[in-house]
Amino acid sequence: MPITKKEIRDNALRFALEWRDASRERAEAQTFWNEFFQIFGVSRRRVASFEEPVKKLGEKRGSIDLFWKGTLVVEHKSRGGNLDKAYNQALDYFPGLKEEELPKYVLVSDFDRFCLYDLNENTQCSFLLNELPEHIDLFGFISGHQIKVYKDEDPVNIQVAEKMGELHDALLDSGYDGHDLEVFLVRLVYCLFADDTGIFNAKGDFEDYLRNKTKENGSDTGSILANMFQVLDTPYEKRQKTLDEDLVNFPYVNGDLFREPLRIAHFNGAMRELLLECCLFDWSKVSPAIFGSLFQSVMDRKRRRNLGAHYTSEKNILKVICGLFLDDLRREFEAIKNDARKVTAFHNKIAAMRFFDPACGCGNFLVITYREIRQLEIEVLQQYFMLTSKMYKAGVTQLETDIETISKIDVNQFYGIEIEEFPARIAQVALWLTDHQMNMRLSQAFGQTYVRLPLQHAPNIICDNALRKDWETVIPSKEHLYILGNPPFIGKQNRNAGQMADMDVICQPLKAKGLPNYGVLDYVALWYIKAALFIENSNVKVTFVSTNSITQGEQVAALWEFLLRKGVKIFFAHRTFKWTNEARGNAQVFCVIIGFTWNNTTQKKRLFDYETPQSESHEIEAKNINPYLIDAIDIVVSSRNKPLCNVPEMLYGSKPVDDGNLFFDDDEKVELLKKEPKAEQFIRRVISAHEFINGKNRWCLWLKDIAPNEWRNLPELVKLVEAVRGFRLKSKKAATVKLAEVPYLFGEIRQPETNYIVIPLHSSEHRKFIPTGYFSKDNILHNSCSAVPNATLYHFGILTSTMHMVWMRTVCGRIKSDYRYSNNLVYNNFLFPHDISNKQKAKVEEKAQAVLNARELFPNSTLADLYDPLTMPKALLTAHRELDAAVDACYRKTPFQNELERLEFLFQLYSSYTQPLVPAMDAKPKRKRMGKG
């Protein structure tokens, strides 16, 4: 009778450990293969011979290293030998063999590496000696256990998630839906994983049972699965003696995973085939992050947007956990690893750590955190036994101690809250599966097989609204606690009624305590607020991934003034970066990562910056990280209605509210004037952002201060005005309907009465400079731009300088990653140079004119051409550099080395002219106004 799979796996572990240092070929090779066959309970002498003589091609003779007639040829090399050459050498023996002696398999090895060729299936599988326990099923032809073909070359990746998505869709379309469908899919995921990883007794038992016991038309697939699920929830001693013998060896899983009765899922042939296709993937290679993708792949785009679910890649999750705790732990371990007592204390420390994701989704953050902390524990245990065990130090890594007793970390140290049931269940199962993966690694490290069944502990994942739930009822203690995750990415304009109610529940009680403008916040900000309240007076550390909007524009003051008042300190951060995912819907998000604590000012600050949102990060050692994620003092810039310094006021352009009826391009203007030549006197050029930057013309009908008798008898103009009136009357906004009383005027008129500098409100992130320009008052300023009337060449120079641009890039809002200029936030808070000499001012004006002159050297190029980083002319670039030098000299004598240095200076300057950011709650701000620039 063949020995059991567990015995084979234990034997393989021992074999791998004992032979890890072998190097010679002839002296040890035969012992190596004798013991190899003993792994499977087979005496080599009974089936195979060494050095079998055989005639090769031509007249040459040779000898096969190990020959099992009709089954196997083995060719063996010294460590590091050429295995491809060994395989070809084995094939050279075939012509000298009889037909019945030809092998089904060729196995080549150099002690450390193996490659098995299945000649019937035309497949091969390569692996290392230490991976042998994971590949014992390849050698079913030795042990008597039937071998099967698996897609070893196909790693479990996004294709698996998509295939599960197809099965989900097929079941849903058939009418199997809701809670039952969600639980059913989670159970299938567990079984598919268990089938390939040793949780079930033999690899492929689950697939074999489905393939052999169910009808091809799928009619009984659902009922047979239901029966299997019931068996998996039944202890061995309580199972009927008449149970199908093929089900007897399936383990008792426990953990409530298979407990709840479900409706029977009725399959058809196509659905059964989909499930069997899922079985073909090698689930032992599953990445924990696959469960995030799995969850995404079964949601439609609209629902995903409503939930704010954005699948986070493993790479980005590692950015979070490394900065939150892992880098620090590894540095600490490196420092103490040669002291057994300290290693033990360190092991106890990591065993006491607990992790909480208050928006856990399908558990990606918790799963990868669990994997990494267990991996660290394995390394700690190996180091401990290296220091304390002579046998282990000598290379005998198999312990007499039961490894189940030395691992102290389990899934019940992990907590999560998820509002949807399906992802909450996925999170729980994903943690169990990752636990098994790590137990396999522990087994490999210490030469024992360890399967944690039946499940004794469960992850603490609850299905609830994390914003309404009291976190202290979920977490028993704040000691050794780390909070992490990526809360929903939902902008203020996309919140539904329930989410708006969540904001009121969290923020309304805090309105008088520093959150008066919470209505402008993105939904994700609520997790920052709730976490700040939760960690007060504790050592809890928090790290969230979120949209970059909470570090830009008006949200900074609305959110961070409150957080700073509550004692929040940022200890590490990643500035804006971009990720996409490969699941259905392919979400793209511009993100930041922010790690914070309560009143911890001593910890080293780590800031990661990106040259572009798509590039790799580089670390900056920071003294302090402020809410804009720069190395500068903690300060927020609040919107103000008047400039902080004595400079001309900036105004927004006029807003038409006309449905396009008052505007024309060049062709439309020509066509109108053909029909109505007298209308020319009422047509004015429009300065709007797109046309200004791209060198295009746009025109409008401008009837401000025009007497009615001058145009009411021009039918084409009357027709246009009537169209505007009809559009405004259809509006649901009362203010717009009222504007129908004056349909010949722009809805909001803010036209400069003097010549002005124009600044587009929206500009590409790729431009180093926002293009600015001079225009006469006859050009109508559109509301896509702002203007500074009465501005001088000096003002133009300052506004065009890098000093102003770095301020703008930091405090402005964004649309995705593009700039959104703001009068009240950017311009009114920007500090022009103070108390400068006439000579300095003249220098700025000279260099500002040089910028305009450099533009004129390229009359056929648009501002988009001139300010594209790839095509910016050298003459213009030089002019800007010289302007920057002149402007910088107005601020200080020492040149600025980079943008971050400029920002640090500007924030210090801003702080000196405004009140301290975190005064007592009842203190009134004291403001200074700067002198003339």
PDB file of N, CA and C in Angstrom, residues 296-310 494 584-587:
ATOM      1  N   GLN A 296     -12.352  42.987  -7.251  1.00  0.00           N
ATOM      2  CA  GLN A 296     -12.605  43.990  -8.280  1.00  0.00           C
ATOM      3  C   GLN A 296     -13.247  43.368  -9.507  1.00  0.00           C
ATOM      4  N   SER A 297     -12.769  42.191  -9.880  1.00  0.00           N
ATOM      5  CA  SER A 297     -13.169  41.629 -11.163  1.00  0.00           C
ATOM      6  C   SER A 297     -14.636  41.228 -11.209  1.00  0.00           C
ATOM      7  N   VAL A 298     -15.274  41.087 -10.056  1.00  0.00           N
ATOM      8  CA  VAL A 298     -16.678  40.685 -10.056  1.00  0.00           C
ATOM      9  C   VAL A 298     -17.608  41.859  -9.753  1.00  0.00           C
ATOM     10  N   MET A 299     -17.090  43.074  -9.848  1.00  0.00           N
ATOM     11  CA  MET A 299     -17.919  44.262  -9.617  1.00  0.00           C
ATOM     12  C   MET A 299     -18.002  45.072 -10.899  1.00  0.00           C
ATOM     13  N   ASP A 300     -19.153  45.607 -11.168  1.00  0.00           N
ATOM     14  CA  ASP A 300     -19.229  46.444 -12.366  1.00  0.00           C
ATOM     15  C   ASP A 300     -18.714  47.840 -12.049  1.00  0.00           C
ATOM     16  N   ARG A 301     -18.465  48.600 -13.108  1.00  0.00           N
ATOM     17  CA  ARG A 301     -17.773  49.882 -12.954  1.00  0.00           C
ATOM     18  C   ARG A 301     -18.561  50.856 -12.090  1.00  0.00           C
ATOM     19  N   LYS A 302     -19.846  50.930 -12.317  1.00  0.00           N
ATOM     20  CA  LYS A 302     -20.652  51.895 -11.559  1.00  0.00           C
ATOM     21  C   LYS A 302     -20.630  51.582 -10.088  1.00  0.00           C
ATOM     22  N   ARG A 303     -20.784  50.292  -9.754  1.00  0.00           N
ATOM     23  CA  ARG A 303     -20.801  49.921  -8.342  1.00  0.00           C
ATOM     24  C   ARG A 303     -19.449  50.182  -7.701  1.00  0.00           C
ATOM     25  N   ARG A 304     -18.359  49.910  -8.445  1.00  0.00           N
ATOM     26  CA  ARG A 304     -17.043  50.155  -7.885  1.00  0.00           C
ATOM     27  C   ARG A 304     -16.865  51.621  -7.551  1.00  0.00           C
ATOM     28  N   ARG A 305     -17.319  52.495  -8.458  1.00  0.00           N
ATOM     29  CA  ARG A 305     -17.155  53.929  -8.202  1.00  0.00           C
ATOM     30  C   ARG A 305     -17.958  54.342  -6.972  1.00  0.00           C
ATOM     31  N   ASN A 306     -19.148  53.783  -6.832  1.00  0.00           N
ATOM     32  CA  ASN A 306     -19.972  54.147  -5.686  1.00  0.00           C
ATOM     33  C   ASN A 306     -19.310  53.729  -4.376  1.00  0.00           C
ATOM     34  N   LEU A 307     -18.576  52.618  -4.408  1.00  0.00           N
ATOM     35  CA  LEU A 307     -17.946  52.148  -3.188  1.00  0.00           C
ATOM     36  C   LEU A 307     -16.558  52.739  -2.985  1.00  0.00           C
ATOM     37  N   GLY A 308     -16.034  53.376  -4.022  1.00  0.00           N
ATOM     38  CA  GLY A 308     -14.696  53.950  -3.915  1.00  0.00           C
ATOM     39  C   GLY A 308     -13.613  52.900  -3.842  1.00  0.00           C
ATOM     40  N   ALA A 309     -13.898  51.683  -4.318  1.00  0.00           N
ATOM     41  CA  ALA A 309     -12.919  50.601  -4.210  1.00  0.00           C
ATOM     42  C   ALA A 309     -11.885  50.731  -5.316  1.00  0.00           C
ATOM     43  N   HIS A 310     -10.642  50.873  -4.949  1.00  0.00           N
ATOM     44  CA  HIS A 310      -9.552  50.895  -5.906  1.00  0.00           C
ATOM     45  C   HIS A 310      -8.535  49.868  -5.451  1.00  0.00           C
ATOM     46  N   ASN A 494     -18.913  63.340  -5.702  1.00  0.00           N
ATOM     47  CA  ASN A 494     -19.452  62.009  -6.000  1.00  0.00           C
ATOM     48  C   ASN A 494     -20.057  61.314  -4.786  1.00  0.00           C
ATOM     49  N   ARG A 584     -11.013  44.462 -13.758  1.00  0.00           N
ATOM     50  CA  ARG A 584     -12.050  45.076 -14.584  1.00  0.00           C
ATOM     51  C   ARG A 584     -12.276  46.516 -14.163  1.00  0.00           C
ATOM     52  N   GLY A 585     -12.333  47.422 -15.123  1.00  0.00           N
ATOM     53  CA  GLY A 585     -12.583  48.826 -14.799  1.00  0.00           C
ATOM     54  C   GLY A 585     -11.339  49.660 -14.817  1.00  0.00           C
ATOM     55  N   ASN A 586     -10.181  49.065 -14.517  1.00  0.00           N
ATOM     56  CA  ASN A 586      -8.870  49.701 -14.686  1.00  0.00           C
ATOM     57  C   ASN A 586      -8.803  51.099 -14.097  1.00  0.00           C
ATOM     58  N   ALA A 587      -8.980  51.202 -12.789  1.00  0.00           N
ATOM     59  CA  ALA A 587      -8.992  52.509 -12.123  1.00  0.00           C
ATOM     60  C   ALA A 587      -7.608  53.143 -12.113  1.00  0.00           C
TER      61      ALA A 587
END
